[in-house]
Amino acid sequence: MAVPLLDLRAQHATIRDDVVGAMMKIVDDQAFILGPAVERLEEAVAGLSNTKFAIGCANGTDALLLSLRALDVRHGDEIVTTPFTFFATAGAIHNVGARPVFADIDPDTFNISPQSATSVVTQKTKAIIPVDLFGQLAPVDAIAAALPQLPIIEDAAQSIGATRKIGDKIVKAGEASTIGTFSFFPSKNLGGYGDGGMIVTQDENLASRLRRLRVHGGMKTYYHDEVGYNSRLDALQAVVLLAKLPHLEGWSAARRKNAEYYNAAFAGSSDVRTPVIDPKNVSIYNQYTLRVSKRDELQEQLKKKGIGSSVYYPLPLHLQPCFEYLGYKAGAFPESEKAAKEVISLPIYPELTTAQLDEVIGAVRDFYGS
Ligand SMILES: Cc1ncc(COP(=O)(O)O)c(C=O)c1O
């Protein structure tokens, strides 16, 4: 039995009537850009993130770019982040003219290590971008405690709705940081039918600056206080996301259940290390990522059996050709480099059947002869 890494059609089938009805209403109204549907989505996402403000934008990459601009990051500034993330995190830093400065990861969670981050901060550091990788929050509390002078842009593209216990409080992705950013790329737990993004913040001034920056830097049509971007969210995406929102918690819980099923099956294996979730965190498992021995051979074998898998991420960002100018060499971030060689992500989407999970487990076990 073939098992894809992700089956968006299975999810669409469960919500088709709601989504298509809402999309057709927008088509009939012919009101496609921003507008009331986007405002309703902003309100809903602010609510689920426990933040005061949410600003829709074109995608998760722009959400980072706009956030950096809203914090007045410019040429010559340094922004600390992790090299073990999707390219957009560092690409956005480069594209505002700042310098990405990397720090190594915690080998358990794959998230940025607060100690490593602290060690690379200089006078030029303007902000830090921890990434909530694969669905669990980065230690934003420890980062804020170690670096209280720095604003935090939490790249929560993969972690909408995930939580972390900070003191006595359970906080949501984006809630405890200066700014939180989300992506609605179709493969995310809350994915649109195209690109989309959102920025959340508790700060009213940042919120109004972000609203301005997403429409060419002006709040009054044809008057521009600063140079911004065209980064508006489509009403069509907003209604898809609004139709999906009531299901988000259930879908993320189903992913957790699938993760537990895999964890039990792989427990005790000397070749497979199951994901480590910080005890303070509840993950939404945007990815289920193992560390394994003979990773490339395993992936080849899974492919032959029709089982989808992916390597997030095979080359850490400090070693990407485009960042050669930053001067990092192999060995600079040993944990990130080791993770890049060992990780593999397996199908985890909510609609997986037990038979499909067993198929994946069987294929991994067969490979290791266990
Ligand atoms: C960690 C991370 N940051 C940023 C992005 C960028 O989001 P988008 O693809 O919506 O631009 C993504 C998603 O693709 C991501 O996974």
XYZ file of C-alpha atoms and ligand atoms in Angstrom:
386
model
C 0.000 0.000 0.000
C 1.391 3.407 -0.982
C 1.359 6.053 1.756
C 2.021 9.648 0.646
C 3.903 12.056 2.898
C 0.837 14.297 2.845
C -2.610 13.776 1.333
C -4.337 17.130 1.046
C -7.160 15.584 -0.977
C -8.176 13.410 1.984
C -8.609 16.543 4.112
C -10.357 18.516 1.385
C -12.927 15.718 1.005
C -14.014 16.233 4.644
C -14.662 19.992 4.279
C -15.401 20.374 0.575
C -18.941 21.730 0.858
C -18.041 24.398 3.436
C -14.952 25.559 1.584
C -16.433 25.604 -1.905
C -19.569 27.412 -0.681
C -17.484 30.110 1.023
C -15.203 30.485 -1.995
C -18.138 30.837 -4.387
C -19.570 33.612 -2.210
C -16.322 35.577 -2.669
C -16.380 34.865 -6.400
C -19.975 36.095 -6.638
C -19.129 39.205 -4.583
C -15.968 39.836 -6.662
C -14.204 41.273 -3.587
C -10.843 39.525 -3.577
C -8.265 41.540 -1.650
C -8.253 42.028 2.160
C -11.795 43.048 3.245
C -14.210 41.573 5.820
C -13.203 37.903 5.398
C -9.552 38.759 6.064
C -10.602 40.829 9.091
C -12.611 37.896 10.455
C -9.618 35.619 10.005
C -7.318 38.139 11.710
C -9.658 38.269 14.674
C -9.853 34.486 14.857
C -6.079 33.997 14.656
C -5.473 36.702 17.287
C -7.981 34.827 19.471
C -6.385 31.430 19.053
C -2.924 32.924 19.664
C -3.969 34.946 22.736
C -2.640 38.097 21.087
C -4.224 41.522 20.757
C -3.501 42.022 17.068
C -3.183 39.910 13.931
C -2.258 41.194 10.494
C -2.811 39.048 7.420
C -0.187 39.119 4.669
C 0.774 37.295 1.493
C 2.842 34.435 2.973
C 5.009 33.381 5.917
C 8.162 34.727 4.301
C 6.637 38.200 3.992
C 5.416 37.904 7.588
C 9.098 37.726 8.618
C 10.173 40.451 6.207
C 7.444 42.855 7.354
C 8.258 42.101 11.012
C 11.925 42.920 10.521
C 10.979 46.166 8.793
C 8.518 47.039 11.557
C 11.388 46.696 14.052
C 13.459 49.102 11.920
C 16.007 46.454 11.024
C 18.279 47.739 8.295
C 21.616 47.366 6.551
C 24.445 46.573 8.958
C 22.199 45.107 11.665
C 22.676 41.524 12.796
C 19.809 39.111 13.409
C 20.448 35.897 15.325
C 18.687 32.749 14.140
C 19.034 29.009 13.672
C 20.694 27.427 10.639
C 18.372 24.401 10.939
C 15.163 25.821 9.486
C 13.425 26.479 6.204
C 15.373 28.894 4.045
C 12.848 31.743 4.388
C 13.895 32.512 7.972
C 17.365 33.625 6.941
C 16.330 34.762 3.454
C 14.084 37.425 4.992
C 16.972 38.701 7.140
C 19.206 38.984 4.074
C 16.454 40.676 2.054
C 16.067 43.556 4.512
C 19.815 44.129 4.172
C 20.728 42.698 7.575
C 23.208 39.951 8.346
C 22.030 36.501 9.452
C 24.084 35.367 12.453
C 23.563 31.716 13.236
C 23.533 29.854 16.526
C 23.467 26.090 17.010
C 20.478 23.967 17.993
C 19.506 21.847 20.947
C 20.015 18.280 19.648
C 16.839 17.031 21.360
C 14.249 19.486 20.035
C 16.120 20.808 16.957
C 15.245 24.327 18.156
C 17.775 27.108 18.712
C 19.854 26.769 21.869
C 19.531 29.859 24.099
C 23.151 29.393 25.240
C 24.450 29.291 21.689
C 22.270 32.278 20.747
C 23.609 34.303 23.676
C 27.189 33.545 22.674
C 26.826 35.144 19.223
C 25.094 38.380 20.255
C 27.095 41.553 19.547
C 26.509 45.300 19.744
C 25.018 45.083 16.254
C 22.393 42.462 17.137
C 18.964 43.986 16.584
C 16.643 41.013 17.123
C 16.498 37.245 17.383
C 14.355 34.871 15.330
C 13.787 31.549 17.078
C 11.874 29.054 14.940
C 9.187 26.776 16.412
C 10.409 23.867 14.331
C 8.247 20.912 13.266
C 5.388 21.994 15.558
C 6.925 22.689 18.978
C 7.787 26.036 20.470
C 11.359 27.212 20.790
C 12.361 28.130 24.365
C 11.205 31.723 23.922
C 11.076 32.202 27.704
C 14.711 31.182 28.162
C 15.737 33.372 25.214
C 13.880 36.384 26.625
C 15.441 35.800 30.053
C 18.965 35.517 28.609
C 18.604 38.422 26.154
C 16.019 40.794 27.652
C 17.222 43.712 25.517
C 16.364 42.017 22.203
C 12.977 41.871 20.475
C 11.955 38.326 19.538
C 10.358 37.501 16.204
C 9.031 33.982 16.712
C 8.893 32.160 13.384
C 5.846 30.009 14.114
C 5.224 29.113 10.452
C 5.059 25.422 11.410
C 3.427 25.741 14.821
C 0.107 27.579 14.877
C -1.806 26.597 18.028
C 1.149 24.831 19.691
C 1.639 25.622 23.382
C 4.391 25.974 25.966
C 4.172 26.169 29.729
C 5.914 29.318 30.930
C 5.747 29.653 34.698
C 2.128 28.895 35.596
C 0.817 29.952 32.213
C 0.214 27.955 29.049
C 1.192 30.231 26.155
C 0.383 29.798 22.486
C 2.790 30.067 19.561
C 3.486 33.766 19.011
C 1.893 34.916 22.265
C 4.980 35.484 24.395
C 7.189 37.102 21.741
C 7.417 40.660 20.442
C 6.032 39.379 17.147
C 4.909 35.937 15.968
C 4.661 34.908 12.319
C 2.577 32.187 10.671
C 2.469 30.602 7.234
C -0.665 29.215 5.615
C 1.278 27.297 2.966
C -0.944 24.335 2.023
C 1.177 21.758 3.904
C 0.883 23.568 7.240
C -1.577 22.336 9.905
C -3.725 25.305 8.903
C -3.082 25.541 5.175
C -4.780 27.641 2.519
C -5.477 26.772 -1.089
C -2.488 28.855 -2.099
C -0.098 31.150 -0.223
C -0.979 33.149 2.877
C 0.570 34.432 6.104
C -0.225 36.218 9.355
C 1.636 38.271 11.941
C 0.550 38.485 15.592
C 1.634 40.927 18.270
C 0.534 42.415 21.588
C 1.928 45.835 20.588
C -0.481 48.329 19.029
C 2.228 50.480 17.457
C 3.854 47.506 15.791
C 0.435 46.327 14.585
C -0.377 49.622 12.868
C 3.099 49.803 11.335
C 2.686 46.263 10.011
C -0.720 47.116 8.529
C 0.875 50.044 6.752
C 3.910 48.134 5.531
C 1.774 45.435 3.885
C 0.074 48.044 1.638
C 3.061 49.981 0.288
C 3.646 51.892 3.500
C 0.573 54.102 3.472
C -2.729 53.976 5.335
C -4.378 56.547 3.111
C -4.660 55.528 -0.532
C -1.925 57.124 -2.697
C -0.160 58.715 0.324
C 2.952 56.870 1.522
C 4.687 57.468 4.856
C 7.367 54.936 4.012
C 8.181 52.415 1.305
C 6.427 49.156 2.058
C 5.356 46.104 0.076
C 2.405 44.590 -1.703
C 1.745 41.816 0.797
C -2.008 41.562 1.110
C -3.935 38.418 1.991
C -6.604 37.271 -0.482
C -10.213 36.985 0.638
C -10.371 33.570 -1.082
C -7.594 32.280 1.181
C -9.233 33.864 4.213
C -12.523 32.015 3.678
C -10.735 28.694 3.133
C -8.809 29.217 6.366
C -11.947 30.304 8.244
C -13.705 27.129 7.097
C -10.746 25.042 8.262
C -10.196 26.788 11.604
C -12.853 24.926 13.624
C -11.069 21.672 12.675
C -7.539 22.792 13.524
C -7.420 21.557 17.100
C -8.868 18.179 16.159
C -6.430 17.788 13.276
C -3.450 18.655 15.472
C -4.701 16.197 18.132
C -4.962 13.493 15.445
C -1.365 14.207 14.450
C -0.318 13.808 18.108
C -2.151 10.491 18.254
C -0.361 9.295 15.122
C 2.940 10.396 16.646
C 2.214 8.376 19.786
C 1.432 5.333 17.650
C 4.764 5.630 15.838
C 6.610 6.366 19.097
C 5.282 3.167 20.680
C 6.230 1.130 17.605
C 9.778 2.503 17.413
C 10.460 2.527 21.172
C 13.674 0.761 22.096
C 15.087 0.694 18.557
C 18.813 1.352 18.374
C 18.505 2.672 14.811
C 15.566 5.033 15.240
C 15.278 7.914 17.684
C 11.737 9.233 18.018
C 11.020 12.998 18.334
C 11.830 14.586 21.679
C 9.191 17.056 22.834
C 10.238 19.429 25.590
C 8.053 18.523 28.622
C 6.857 22.159 28.706
C 5.580 21.896 25.124
C 2.560 20.458 23.377
C 3.540 19.902 19.751
C 1.181 20.163 16.796
C 3.483 17.822 14.806
C 3.580 19.700 11.548
C 6.297 17.127 10.930
C 7.120 13.821 12.607
C 10.885 13.795 12.414
C 13.086 10.874 13.410
C 16.833 10.635 13.737
C 17.948 7.424 12.106
C 21.060 5.517 11.101
C 21.655 4.981 7.351
C 19.130 7.739 6.605
C 19.630 7.955 2.833
C 19.377 4.177 2.386
C 16.211 4.120 4.487
C 14.685 6.860 2.387
C 15.549 4.979 -0.802
C 13.892 1.831 0.538
C 10.750 3.744 1.604
C 10.544 5.278 -1.830
C 10.702 1.849 -3.471
C 7.757 0.790 -1.324
C 5.722 3.882 -2.225
C 6.043 5.467 1.211
C 6.515 9.206 1.261
C 9.211 10.799 3.383
C 11.229 13.966 3.307
C 14.417 15.391 4.742
C 13.861 18.704 6.508
C 16.592 19.965 6.096
C 19.529 18.395 4.251
C 21.905 21.399 4.228
C 22.021 23.824 7.170
C 21.696 27.457 6.146
C 25.241 28.505 7.162
C 26.551 26.111 4.487
C 24.221 27.236 1.669
C 26.123 28.587 -1.353
C 24.207 31.892 -1.206
C 25.478 32.512 2.344
C 29.135 31.811 1.575
C 29.730 35.548 2.023
C 28.948 35.161 5.732
C 32.165 33.164 6.101
C 30.923 30.099 7.994
C 32.771 26.814 7.454
C 31.674 23.196 7.888
C 31.926 22.327 11.570
C 30.718 25.755 12.735
C 27.433 24.319 14.096
C 28.004 20.615 14.798
C 24.519 19.837 16.111
C 22.785 21.386 13.106
C 25.137 19.595 10.732
C 24.614 16.256 12.504
C 20.824 16.701 12.459
C 20.924 17.467 8.724
C 22.585 14.072 8.141
C 20.278 12.044 10.390
C 16.726 13.383 10.123
C 13.831 11.983 8.144
C 10.173 12.989 8.350
C 7.407 10.405 7.942
C 3.711 10.804 7.012
C 1.847 12.251 10.023
C -1.241 13.924 8.521
C -4.472 13.545 10.518
C -6.393 11.407 8.023
C -3.848 8.534 8.074
C -5.511 5.204 8.807
C -4.104 2.629 11.233
C -3.398 0.396 8.234
C -1.328 3.187 6.659
C 0.567 3.827 9.905
C 1.288 0.095 10.174
C 2.515 0.071 6.591
C 5.021 2.845 7.340
C 6.124 1.182 10.587
C 6.511 -2.174 8.828
C 8.652 -0.649 6.084
C 10.985 1.047 8.599
C 11.257 -2.132 10.686
C 11.930 -4.255 7.595
C 14.780 -1.971 6.628
C 16.487 -2.357 10.001
C 15.530 -6.042 10.273
C 13.870 -5.360 13.616
C 10.052 27.808 9.451
C 9.446 28.485 8.273
N 9.618 29.816 8.120
C 9.064 30.479 7.100
C 8.308 29.827 6.144
C 7.810 30.603 4.997
O 6.450 30.526 4.793
P 5.822 30.720 3.332
O 6.146 29.484 2.555
O 4.373 30.880 3.606
O 6.430 31.936 2.737
C 8.082 28.451 6.284
C 7.201 27.685 5.388
O 7.238 27.339 4.343
C 8.689 27.754 7.352
O 8.527 26.446 7.503
